[in-house]
Coordinates of C-alpha atoms in Angstrom, one line a residue:
Chain T
X1 CA -20.3 -82.9 -107.1
X2 CA -17.4 -84.5 -105.1
X3 CA -16.7 -81.1 -102.8
X4 CA -20.5 -80.7 -101.4
X5 CA -19.7 -77.1 -99.6
X6 CA -17.3 -74.2 -98.8
X7 CA -15.7 -76.1 -95.5
X8 CA -14.4 -78.8 -97.9
X9 CA -12.8 -76.2 -99.5
X10 CA -11.5 -74.0 -96.6
X11 CA -11.0 -76.4 -93.8
X12 CA -10.7 -78.6 -92.0
X13 CA -8.7 -77.0 -89.4
X14 CA -6.2 -79.9 -89.0
X15 CA -2.7 -81.0 -87.9
X16 CA -0.2 -81.1 -90.5
X17 CA 1.4 -82.4 -93.2
X18 CA -0.9 -83.4 -95.8
X19 CA -4.7 -82.8 -96.0
X20 CA -4.9 -85.9 -98.5
X21 CA -2.5 -88.1 -96.5
X22 CA -2.9 -86.9 -92.9
X23 CA -6.6 -85.1 -92.4
X24 CA -8.3 -87.5 -94.9
X25 CA -6.5 -90.6 -93.4
X26 CA -7.7 -89.6 -89.9
X27 CA -11.3 -89.3 -90.8
X28 CA -11.2 -92.4 -93.1
X29 CA -9.9 -94.0 -89.8
X30 CA -12.5 -92.5 -87.7
X31 CA -15.1 -93.5 -90.0
X32 CA -14.0 -97.1 -89.9
X33 CA -13.8 -96.9 -86.2
X34 CA -17.9 -95.5 -85.9
X35 CA -18.9 -98.3 -88.2
X36 CA -17.1 -101.0 -86.4
X37 CA -18.8 -99.6 -83.2
X38 CA -15.7 -100.3 -80.5
X39 CA -12.2 -100.2 -79.7
X40 CA -10.6 -102.4 -82.4
X41 CA -8.0 -104.9 -80.7
X42 CA -6.7 -105.5 -83.8
X43 CA -5.9 -103.3 -86.9
X44 CA -4.5 -104.3 -90.0
X45 CA -4.0 -101.3 -92.1
X46 CA -3.2 -101.9 -95.9
X47 CA -1.8 -98.7 -98.1
X48 CA -2.7 -98.5 -101.6
X49 CA -1.2 -96.1 -104.3
X50 CA 0.1 -92.9 -103.4
X51 CA -0.7 -93.6 -99.6
X52 CA 1.7 -97.2 -100.0
X53 CA 4.5 -94.8 -101.3
X54 CA 4.7 -91.9 -99.0
X55 CA 2.7 -92.9 -96.2
X56 CA 5.7 -92.4 -93.4
X57 CA 6.6 -89.3 -94.8
X58 CA 3.1 -87.9 -94.5
X59 CA 2.3 -89.8 -90.8
X60 CA -0.3 -91.4 -92.9
X61 CA 0.0 -94.0 -90.5
X62 CA 0.1 -91.8 -87.4
X63 CA -3.2 -90.5 -89.0
X64 CA -5.0 -93.6 -89.7
X65 CA -4.5 -94.8 -86.1
X66 CA -5.1 -91.3 -84.8
X67 CA -8.9 -92.0 -86.4
X68 CA -9.1 -95.6 -85.1
X69 CA -8.6 -93.9 -81.8
X70 CA -11.4 -91.8 -82.5
X71 CA -9.6 -88.5 -82.8
X72 CA -10.6 -85.5 -84.8
X73 CA -8.3 -84.1 -87.5
X74 CA -6.8 -81.3 -85.4
X75 CA -6.4 -83.3 -82.6
X76 CA -2.6 -83.0 -81.2
X77 CA -2.3 -86.6 -80.1
X78 CA -2.3 -87.8 -83.6
X79 CA 1.5 -87.1 -83.7
X80 CA 2.1 -89.9 -80.9
X81 CA -1.3 -91.8 -82.0
X82 CA 0.7 -95.4 -82.4
X83 CA 2.2 -95.2 -79.2
X84 CA -1.1 -94.4 -77.5
X85 CA -2.9 -96.7 -79.3
X86 CA -0.3 -99.7 -78.5
X87 CA -0.4 -98.8 -75.0
X88 CA -4.5 -99.1 -74.9
X89 CA -3.9 -102.4 -76.0
X90 CA -4.4 -102.1 -79.9
X91 CA -2.6 -104.5 -82.2
X92 CA -1.4 -102.9 -85.2
X93 CA -0.1 -104.4 -88.5
X94 CA 1.2 -102.1 -91.4
X95 CA 1.0 -103.4 -95.1
X96 CA 1.3 -101.9 -98.6
X97 CA -0.4 -103.6 -101.5
X98 CA -1.1 -102.7 -105.5
X99 CA -4.6 -102.1 -106.8
X100 CA -5.0 -100.3 -110.0
X101 CA -8.9 -100.0 -109.7
X102 CA -8.6 -97.9 -106.4
X103 CA -8.3 -94.4 -106.4
X104 CA -4.4 -93.5 -105.6
X105 CA -5.1 -92.6 -102.1
X106 CA -6.8 -95.6 -100.3
X107 CA -6.3 -97.4 -97.3
X108 CA -8.1 -100.7 -96.1
X109 CA -8.7 -101.3 -92.9
X110 CA -9.4 -104.8 -91.2
X111 CA -10.5 -104.4 -87.7
X112 CA -11.5 -107.2 -85.1
X113 CA -12.2 -107.8 -81.3
X114 CA -13.5 -111.1 -79.6
X115 CA -16.7 -110.5 -81.4
X116 CA -16.5 -109.0 -84.9
X117 CA -14.5 -108.5 -88.0
X118 CA -15.1 -105.6 -90.2
X119 CA -13.1 -104.6 -93.5
X120 CA -13.4 -101.0 -94.6
X121 CA -11.8 -99.2 -97.3
X122 CA -11.9 -95.6 -97.9
X123 CA -10.4 -93.0 -100.4
X124 CA -8.6 -89.7 -99.5
X125 CA -9.7 -87.3 -102.9
X126 CA -8.0 -84.3 -101.6
X127 CA -8.4 -81.3 -99.1
X128 CA -9.2 -83.6 -96.4
X129 CA -12.4 -84.9 -98.2
X130 CA -13.1 -88.7 -98.3
X131 CA -15.0 -91.2 -100.2
X132 CA -15.6 -94.4 -98.3
X133 CA -15.5 -97.4 -101.0
X134 CA -16.0 -100.6 -99.3
X135 CA -17.6 -102.4 -96.4
X136 CA -17.5 -105.8 -95.9
X137 CA -17.0 -106.7 -99.6
X138 CA -19.9 -104.3 -100.5
X139 CA -19.3 -101.5 -102.8
X140 CA -20.5 -98.2 -101.3
X141 CA -20.1 -94.4 -101.8
X142 CA -20.3 -91.9 -99.0
X143 CA -18.5 -89.1 -97.8
X144 CA -18.8 -88.8 -93.8
X145 CA -20.1 -85.2 -94.8
X146 CA -23.6 -86.5 -93.6
X147 CA -24.7 -88.6 -90.9
X148 CA -24.8 -92.0 -92.4
X149 CA -26.8 -95.4 -91.8
X150 CA -25.6 -98.6 -93.1
X151 CA -28.3 -101.2 -93.1
X152 CA -26.9 -104.8 -93.8
X153 CA -29.8 -106.9 -94.8
X154 CA -31.1 -109.7 -97.2
X155 CA -31.8 -108.8 -100.8
X156 CA -35.8 -109.1 -100.4
X157 CA -38.3 -106.9 -102.1
X158 CA -39.4 -103.7 -100.4
X159 CA -36.5 -103.2 -98.2
X160 CA -35.4 -99.9 -99.3
X161 CA -39.3 -98.6 -99.3
X162 CA -39.4 -100.1 -95.4
X163 CA -35.9 -97.8 -94.7
X164 CA -37.3 -95.0 -96.3
X165 CA -40.6 -95.0 -94.5
X166 CA -39.4 -95.4 -91.3
X167 CA -36.9 -92.3 -91.9
X168 CA -40.0 -90.3 -93.2
X169 CA -42.0 -90.8 -90.1
X170 CA -39.1 -90.1 -87.8
X171 CA -38.7 -86.7 -90.0
X172 CA -35.3 -87.7 -91.5
X173 CA -34.5 -86.5 -94.8
X174 CA -32.6 -88.6 -97.5
X175 CA -29.7 -86.7 -98.8
X176 CA -28.1 -89.7 -100.8
X177 CA -28.9 -93.3 -101.1
X178 CA -26.6 -96.1 -102.1
X179 CA -27.7 -100.1 -102.5
X180 CA -25.4 -102.9 -103.3
X181 CA -25.8 -106.6 -103.0
X182 CA -23.7 -109.7 -103.5
X183 CA -26.2 -111.4 -105.5
X184 CA -29.7 -111.8 -106.3
X185 CA -31.5 -112.8 -102.9
X186 CA -28.2 -112.8 -100.9
X187 CA -26.5 -110.5 -98.8
X188 CA -27.2 -106.8 -99.5
X189 CA -26.6 -103.4 -97.9
X190 CA -28.4 -100.2 -98.1
X191 CA -26.6 -96.6 -97.1
X192 CA -28.5 -93.7 -96.6
X193 CA -26.7 -90.4 -96.2
X194 CA -29.2 -88.2 -94.4
X195 CA -29.8 -84.2 -93.4
X196 CA -30.5 -85.0 -89.9
X197 CA -29.1 -87.3 -86.9
X198 CA -31.0 -90.5 -86.9
X199 CA -32.5 -91.0 -83.6
X200 CA -31.9 -94.2 -81.6
X201 CA -35.8 -95.0 -81.6
X202 CA -35.7 -95.1 -85.5
X203 CA -32.8 -97.5 -85.5
X204 CA -33.8 -99.9 -83.3
X205 CA -37.0 -99.8 -85.4
X206 CA -35.1 -100.6 -88.4
X207 CA -33.1 -103.3 -86.9
X208 CA -36.4 -104.9 -86.0
X209 CA -37.3 -105.4 -89.5
X210 CA -37.2 -109.2 -90.4
X211 CA -34.2 -109.6 -93.0
X212 CA -32.1 -107.0 -91.3
X213 CA -29.0 -108.4 -90.0
X214 CA -27.2 -105.5 -88.7
X215 CA -27.6 -101.3 -88.7
X216 CA -24.7 -98.9 -88.2
X217 CA -25.1 -95.2 -87.7
X218 CA -21.9 -93.4 -87.9
X219 CA -21.9 -89.4 -87.9
X220 CA -18.7 -87.2 -87.8
X221 CA -20.5 -83.9 -88.8
X222 CA -21.4 -82.6 -85.4
X223 CA -18.1 -82.8 -83.5
X224 CA -15.9 -81.7 -86.7
X225 CA -18.2 -79.0 -87.6
X226 CA -18.5 -80.3 -91.0
X227 CA -21.7 -79.7 -93.0
Chain E
X1 CA -25.1 -75.4 -104.5
X2 CA -26.7 -73.4 -107.2
X3 CA -23.3 -72.6 -109.3
X4 CA -21.1 -75.2 -110.8
X5 CA -18.7 -72.4 -112.9
X6 CA -17.2 -69.4 -112.6
X7 CA -19.3 -67.9 -115.1
X8 CA -22.5 -68.9 -113.1
X9 CA -21.2 -67.0 -110.0
X10 CA -20.7 -64.0 -112.2
X11 CA -24.5 -64.2 -113.4
X12 CA -26.0 -64.8 -109.8
X13 CA -23.7 -62.4 -108.3
X14 CA -24.9 -59.6 -110.8
X15 CA -28.5 -60.6 -110.7
X16 CA -28.4 -60.5 -106.7
X17 CA -26.2 -57.6 -106.6
X18 CA -23.8 -59.2 -104.1
X19 CA -20.1 -60.2 -103.8
X20 CA -18.8 -63.7 -104.5
X21 CA -18.0 -64.0 -100.7
X22 CA -21.8 -63.1 -99.7
X23 CA -23.2 -65.4 -102.3
X24 CA -21.1 -68.5 -101.2
X25 CA -22.1 -67.7 -97.6
X26 CA -25.8 -67.4 -98.6
X27 CA -25.6 -70.7 -100.8
X28 CA -23.6 -72.4 -97.9
X29 CA -26.6 -71.3 -95.3
X30 CA -28.8 -72.5 -97.8
X31 CA -27.4 -75.7 -98.3
X32 CA -26.8 -76.9 -95.1
X33 CA -29.6 -75.5 -92.8
X34 CA -27.5 -74.0 -90.5
X35 CA -27.5 -70.2 -89.3
X36 CA -25.5 -67.6 -90.9
X37 CA -24.3 -66.5 -87.5
X38 CA -22.8 -70.3 -86.7
X39 CA -21.6 -70.4 -90.6
X40 CA -19.9 -67.2 -90.4
X41 CA -18.4 -68.1 -87.0
X42 CA -16.7 -71.3 -88.1
X43 CA -14.9 -69.4 -90.8
X44 CA -13.8 -66.6 -88.4
X45 CA -12.2 -69.6 -86.5
X46 CA -10.6 -70.9 -89.2
X47 CA -9.1 -67.4 -90.1
X48 CA -7.7 -67.2 -86.5
X49 CA -6.0 -70.5 -86.8
X50 CA -4.3 -69.1 -90.0
X51 CA -3.2 -65.8 -88.3
X52 CA -1.7 -68.1 -85.1
X53 CA 0.1 -70.3 -87.5
X54 CA 1.5 -67.1 -89.7
X55 CA 3.0 -65.6 -86.6
X56 CA 4.2 -68.9 -84.9
X57 CA 6.6 -69.3 -87.7
X58 CA 8.0 -65.7 -88.2
X59 CA 10.2 -65.0 -85.2
X60 CA 11.8 -68.8 -84.0
X61 CA 12.4 -71.3 -86.4
X62 CA 9.8 -74.0 -86.8
X63 CA 11.5 -77.3 -87.6
X64 CA 9.8 -80.2 -89.8
X65 CA 9.4 -83.6 -88.2
X66 CA 12.2 -84.9 -90.4
X67 CA 14.6 -82.0 -89.5
X68 CA 15.0 -81.3 -93.6
X69 CA 13.4 -77.9 -93.5
X70 CA 12.1 -75.0 -91.1
X71 CA 13.5 -71.5 -90.4
X72 CA 13.2 -70.2 -93.9
X73 CA 10.2 -67.9 -92.9
X74 CA 12.6 -66.5 -90.3
X75 CA 15.3 -66.0 -92.8
X76 CA 13.0 -63.8 -95.1
X77 CA 11.4 -61.9 -92.5
X78 CA 14.9 -61.0 -91.2
X79 CA 16.3 -60.3 -94.5
X80 CA 13.0 -58.2 -95.1
X81 CA 13.5 -56.0 -92.1
X82 CA 17.3 -55.7 -92.5
X83 CA 18.0 -55.4 -96.1
X84 CA 16.0 -54.2 -99.1
X85 CA 14.1 -57.0 -100.6
X86 CA 13.7 -57.1 -104.5
X87 CA 9.7 -57.6 -103.7
X88 CA 9.2 -54.6 -101.8
X89 CA 8.2 -55.2 -98.1
X90 CA 4.5 -56.1 -98.9
X91 CA 5.0 -58.6 -101.1
X92 CA 8.1 -59.9 -99.0
X93 CA 5.9 -59.7 -96.0
X94 CA 3.2 -62.2 -98.0
X95 CA 6.1 -64.5 -98.8
X96 CA 7.5 -64.4 -95.3
X97 CA 4.1 -65.3 -93.9
X98 CA 3.4 -68.2 -96.5
X99 CA 6.8 -69.9 -95.6
X100 CA 5.9 -69.5 -92.1
X101 CA 2.4 -71.4 -92.4
X102 CA 3.6 -74.1 -94.4
X103 CA 6.7 -74.7 -92.1
X104 CA 4.2 -75.1 -89.1
X105 CA 2.4 -77.7 -91.2
X106 CA 5.5 -79.8 -92.0
X107 CA 6.2 -79.9 -88.0
X108 CA 2.6 -81.2 -87.8
X109 CA 1.3 -78.4 -86.2
X110 CA -2.3 -76.7 -86.5
X111 CA -3.3 -75.0 -89.8
X112 CA -6.4 -75.0 -92.1
X113 CA -6.5 -76.6 -95.3
X114 CA -6.9 -74.0 -98.2
X115 CA -7.9 -76.0 -100.2
X116 CA -5.0 -78.5 -98.8
X117 CA -2.3 -78.7 -96.3
X118 CA 0.3 -78.7 -99.1
X119 CA -0.9 -75.3 -100.2
X120 CA -2.0 -74.0 -96.7
X121 CA 0.4 -71.2 -96.8
X122 CA -0.9 -69.2 -99.8
X123 CA -4.3 -67.9 -98.5
X124 CA -2.7 -67.0 -95.0
X125 CA 0.1 -65.3 -96.5
X126 CA -1.8 -63.1 -98.7
X127 CA -4.8 -62.6 -96.7
X128 CA -2.8 -61.3 -93.3
X129 CA -0.3 -59.7 -94.9
X130 CA -3.0 -57.6 -97.0
X131 CA -5.0 -57.1 -94.2
X132 CA -2.3 -55.3 -92.1
X133 CA -1.5 -53.4 -95.3
X134 CA -5.0 -52.2 -96.3
X135 CA -6.2 -52.0 -92.7
X136 CA -9.3 -54.6 -93.2
X137 CA -10.9 -56.0 -90.0
X138 CA -11.6 -59.8 -89.5
X139 CA -15.0 -59.8 -90.8
X140 CA -13.7 -58.5 -94.1
X141 CA -11.4 -61.3 -94.4
X142 CA -14.0 -63.7 -93.5
X143 CA -15.8 -62.8 -96.1
X144 CA -12.9 -63.3 -98.3
X145 CA -12.5 -66.6 -97.1
X146 CA -15.9 -67.2 -98.2
X147 CA -15.0 -65.8 -101.9
X148 CA -11.9 -67.9 -101.9
X149 CA -14.0 -70.9 -100.9
X150 CA -16.7 -70.5 -104.0
X151 CA -13.7 -70.3 -106.6
X152 CA -12.3 -73.5 -104.9
X153 CA -15.4 -75.2 -105.1
X154 CA -15.7 -74.7 -108.7
X155 CA -12.1 -75.8 -109.3
X156 CA -12.3 -78.9 -106.9
X157 CA -15.5 -80.1 -108.8
X158 CA -14.4 -79.4 -112.3
X159 CA -11.0 -80.6 -111.8
X160 CA -9.0 -81.4 -108.9
X161 CA -7.5 -80.3 -105.3
X162 CA -5.0 -83.0 -104.8
X163 CA -1.4 -83.4 -105.8
X164 CA -2.3 -87.4 -106.2
X165 CA -4.9 -86.8 -108.8
X166 CA -3.6 -83.7 -110.5
X167 CA -0.3 -82.9 -109.6
X168 CA 0.9 -79.5 -107.5
X169 CA -1.0 -77.3 -110.2
X170 CA -4.1 -78.8 -108.3
X171 CA -2.8 -77.7 -104.7
X172 CA -0.7 -74.7 -105.1
X173 CA -2.2 -73.8 -108.5
X174 CA -5.8 -74.0 -107.1
X175 CA -4.7 -71.9 -104.1
X176 CA -3.2 -69.3 -106.2
X177 CA -6.0 -68.8 -108.0
X178 CA -8.4 -68.9 -104.9
X179 CA -6.1 -65.9 -103.3
X180 CA -6.0 -64.2 -106.2
X181 CA -9.9 -63.8 -106.9
X182 CA -10.6 -63.5 -103.4
X183 CA -7.8 -60.6 -103.1
X184 CA -9.3 -58.9 -106.0
X185 CA -12.6 -58.9 -104.5
X186 CA -11.5 -57.6 -101.1
X187 CA -9.9 -54.7 -102.9
X188 CA -13.1 -53.4 -104.4
X189 CA -12.7 -55.3 -107.7
X190 CA -16.0 -56.7 -109.5
X191 CA -16.8 -60.4 -109.7
X192 CA -15.5 -60.3 -113.6
X193 CA -12.3 -59.0 -112.3
X194 CA -12.1 -61.5 -109.5
X195 CA -12.6 -64.3 -112.0
X196 CA -10.4 -63.0 -114.7
X197 CA -7.6 -62.8 -111.6
X198 CA -8.4 -66.8 -110.9
X199 CA -7.8 -67.4 -114.9
X200 CA -4.5 -65.4 -114.7
X201 CA -3.1 -67.2 -112.0
X202 CA -4.1 -70.5 -113.0
X203 CA -2.5 -70.2 -116.2
X204 CA 0.8 -69.6 -114.6
X205 CA 0.8 -72.8 -112.4
X206 CA -0.6 -75.3 -115.4
X207 CA 1.7 -78.6 -115.5
X208 CA 3.2 -77.9 -112.3
X209 CA 3.9 -81.7 -111.0
X210 CA 3.7 -82.9 -107.7
X211 CA 7.2 -84.4 -106.8
X212 CA 7.8 -84.3 -102.9
X213 CA 11.6 -85.3 -101.8
X214 CA 11.1 -88.3 -99.7
X215 CA 7.6 -88.2 -99.8
X216 CA 7.6 -85.4 -97.3
X217 CA 5.2 -82.0 -97.8
X218 CA 8.5 -79.9 -97.7
X219 CA 10.8 -79.9 -100.4
X220 CA 9.5 -78.3 -102.6
X221 CA 6.3 -77.5 -101.3
X222 CA 7.4 -75.2 -98.5
X223 CA 8.8 -72.7 -101.0
X224 CA 6.1 -73.1 -103.7
X225 CA 3.7 -71.7 -100.8
X226 CA 6.2 -68.6 -100.9
X227 CA 6.2 -68.2 -104.7
X228 CA 2.3 -68.9 -104.6
X229 CA 1.7 -65.6 -102.4
X230 CA 3.6 -63.5 -104.3
X231 CA 2.3 -64.8 -107.8
X232 CA -1.5 -64.0 -106.0
X233 CA -0.5 -60.6 -105.7
X234 CA 0.6 -60.1 -109.2
X235 CA -2.5 -61.9 -110.5
X236 CA -4.8 -59.4 -108.4
X237 CA -2.8 -56.5 -109.5
X238 CA -3.1 -57.5 -113.2
X239 CA -7.0 -57.9 -112.8
X240 CA -7.2 -54.8 -111.0
X241 CA -5.5 -52.9 -113.8
X242 CA -7.8 -54.5 -116.3
X243 CA -5.7 -57.4 -117.8
X244 CA -8.1 -60.0 -119.0
X245 CA -7.9 -64.0 -119.0
X246 CA -8.8 -64.2 -122.9
X247 CA -8.9 -67.9 -122.3
X248 CA -12.1 -67.7 -120.1
X249 CA -11.2 -68.7 -116.4
X250 CA -13.8 -71.9 -116.8
X251 CA -11.7 -73.1 -119.4
X252 CA -8.6 -72.6 -117.8
X253 CA -9.9 -75.2 -115.2
X254 CA -11.0 -77.7 -117.7
X255 CA -7.1 -77.4 -119.1
X256 CA -5.8 -78.1 -115.6
X257 CA -7.9 -81.3 -115.9
X258 CA -6.7 -82.2 -119.2
X259 CA -3.2 -82.0 -117.9
X260 CA -3.4 -83.3 -114.9
X261 CA -5.0 -86.3 -116.4
X262 CA -2.3 -87.0 -118.7
X263 CA 0.4 -86.3 -116.1
X264 CA 2.2 -90.0 -115.3
X265 CA 1.7 -91.4 -111.6
X266 CA 5.3 -90.8 -111.1
X267 CA 4.7 -86.8 -111.3
X268 CA 1.6 -87.3 -108.8
X269 CA 2.6 -87.1 -105.2
X270 CA 4.2 -90.8 -105.1
X271 CA 7.7 -89.4 -104.8
X272 CA 8.8 -91.5 -107.9
X273 CA 9.8 -89.0 -110.5
X274 CA 11.0 -85.2 -110.4
X275 CA 13.0 -83.8 -107.5
X276 CA 12.2 -86.6 -105.3
X277 CA 14.5 -88.8 -108.0
X278 CA 17.5 -86.6 -108.0
X279 CA 20.7 -88.2 -106.6
X280 CA 20.3 -85.7 -104.0
X281 CA 16.4 -86.5 -103.4
X282 CA 17.0 -90.4 -103.5
X283 CA 20.0 -89.8 -100.7
X284 CA 17.6 -88.0 -98.7
X285 CA 15.2 -90.8 -98.8
X286 CA 17.8 -93.1 -97.7
X287 CA 18.7 -91.2 -95.0
X288 CA 15.2 -90.5 -93.6
X289 CA 14.3 -94.1 -93.6
X290 CA 17.7 -96.6 -93.9
X291 CA 17.6 -99.8 -96.1
X292 CA 14.9 -101.5 -94.2
X293 CA 12.0 -98.5 -94.6
X294 CA 11.8 -97.7 -90.7
X295 CA 11.7 -94.3 -89.8
X296 CA 15.8 -93.6 -88.6
X297 CA 15.2 -89.9 -87.9
X298 CA 12.5 -88.0 -86.2
X299 CA 13.6 -84.5 -85.1
X300 CA 11.3 -81.9 -83.8
X301 CA 8.7 -84.4 -83.0
X302 CA 8.2 -83.2 -79.7
X303 CA 6.4 -79.9 -79.4

């Protein structure tokens, strides 16, 4: 099921004019900001499909940048987010591109600061609901309707079991899980959407595992009132 | 959720002797683990935002960010009070309210996506006008929103609710079906009658393309919300009178998927066809963005 609950149909509360081109775009931007984990000093924003054709009219540019500023979908500052982001020191570049493999409403975000660079893509599938599609070259699938844990690790036996055991030990139930790798024995990612917020102690435990390179926890559920 | 079709909703309602709204609320609580009170309150907060948007555009014009639209809700509302609307006062009120919410949306004001922002006027237009008419309280309307949500959940998961995927039938069409079904239940119709209202309504919007002029959620979106609210009232009246959707509503949803999938990309929210590519539509686009594609006009951007 692409839509999980009643509030993905009635809702979100949002600033207009388009749930897919404005609210969904805010959520993709905000998901990327949370995954990146900091204020991005540089953001390259690439629109695909219908986003590329109509992003200005729908304020999709304002919406994505609002998300990068960590605003919620009904934050009235979205209307002037580009101005506010630039004043805060975010260097913004907007581009359009074609990729027939992508959903018609897709945006790719390249976020940078002095330490890190993340490339994150998401699609807005309607009514403000989103599907995150790519993180740093990995194919992923998660919705931000649940707290999400992204574990970057080496492709070694038992990694999924290790992560699952740690979460089980902390009483965290796995709702959905997704694994991708760039090649046998190479870089891999495990994505876990959970029913509960993953406590910092469990995240630290996973970070401490051999073969784990980076752990990201992102949660848009509590503040947004999404299920 | 334990249901994925409208037929299953009817069966579950019948087994538990509950309304569609009550079934949706229970399923939501079960699925999310949140309390019934918290879940109900969130929907009630959404209804308050809908009412605010209904009233905002009725007496004072709300210009869109582009300056292209705004003020139609005021026009219709004034005409209704000074003239003799062909629709009658009740349906004309639903029309004016739906236009108001859609105008607030186009101004980048605050609305609730029902199921989308492009179609955000229909459910508030129908709900707020019928609440006044029938004297229902807010809690009744909140249960109505759960009912609309259950119908939308089935449509969204078996077909689509975004114009980019399935055209306007997926947005405005879905909203009309949701409003028609929920209103039928609020009026005391059975779950079967509510589901017939959904099918009757959806059949009337099959094939509707998404062709926003200038890529903006304004022309023709705002007036389609007004029409949508009136159509939902008509579908509900038919269902209450005992009119049935001979093609079962679940099958009509499948047709929406078939038609939307076959729809060319130019008619799915890319502004590359339909009204957007008429001589006037193209002129509006040029006026808005100029040759270099930069925003050249930005009226009503301040609030």
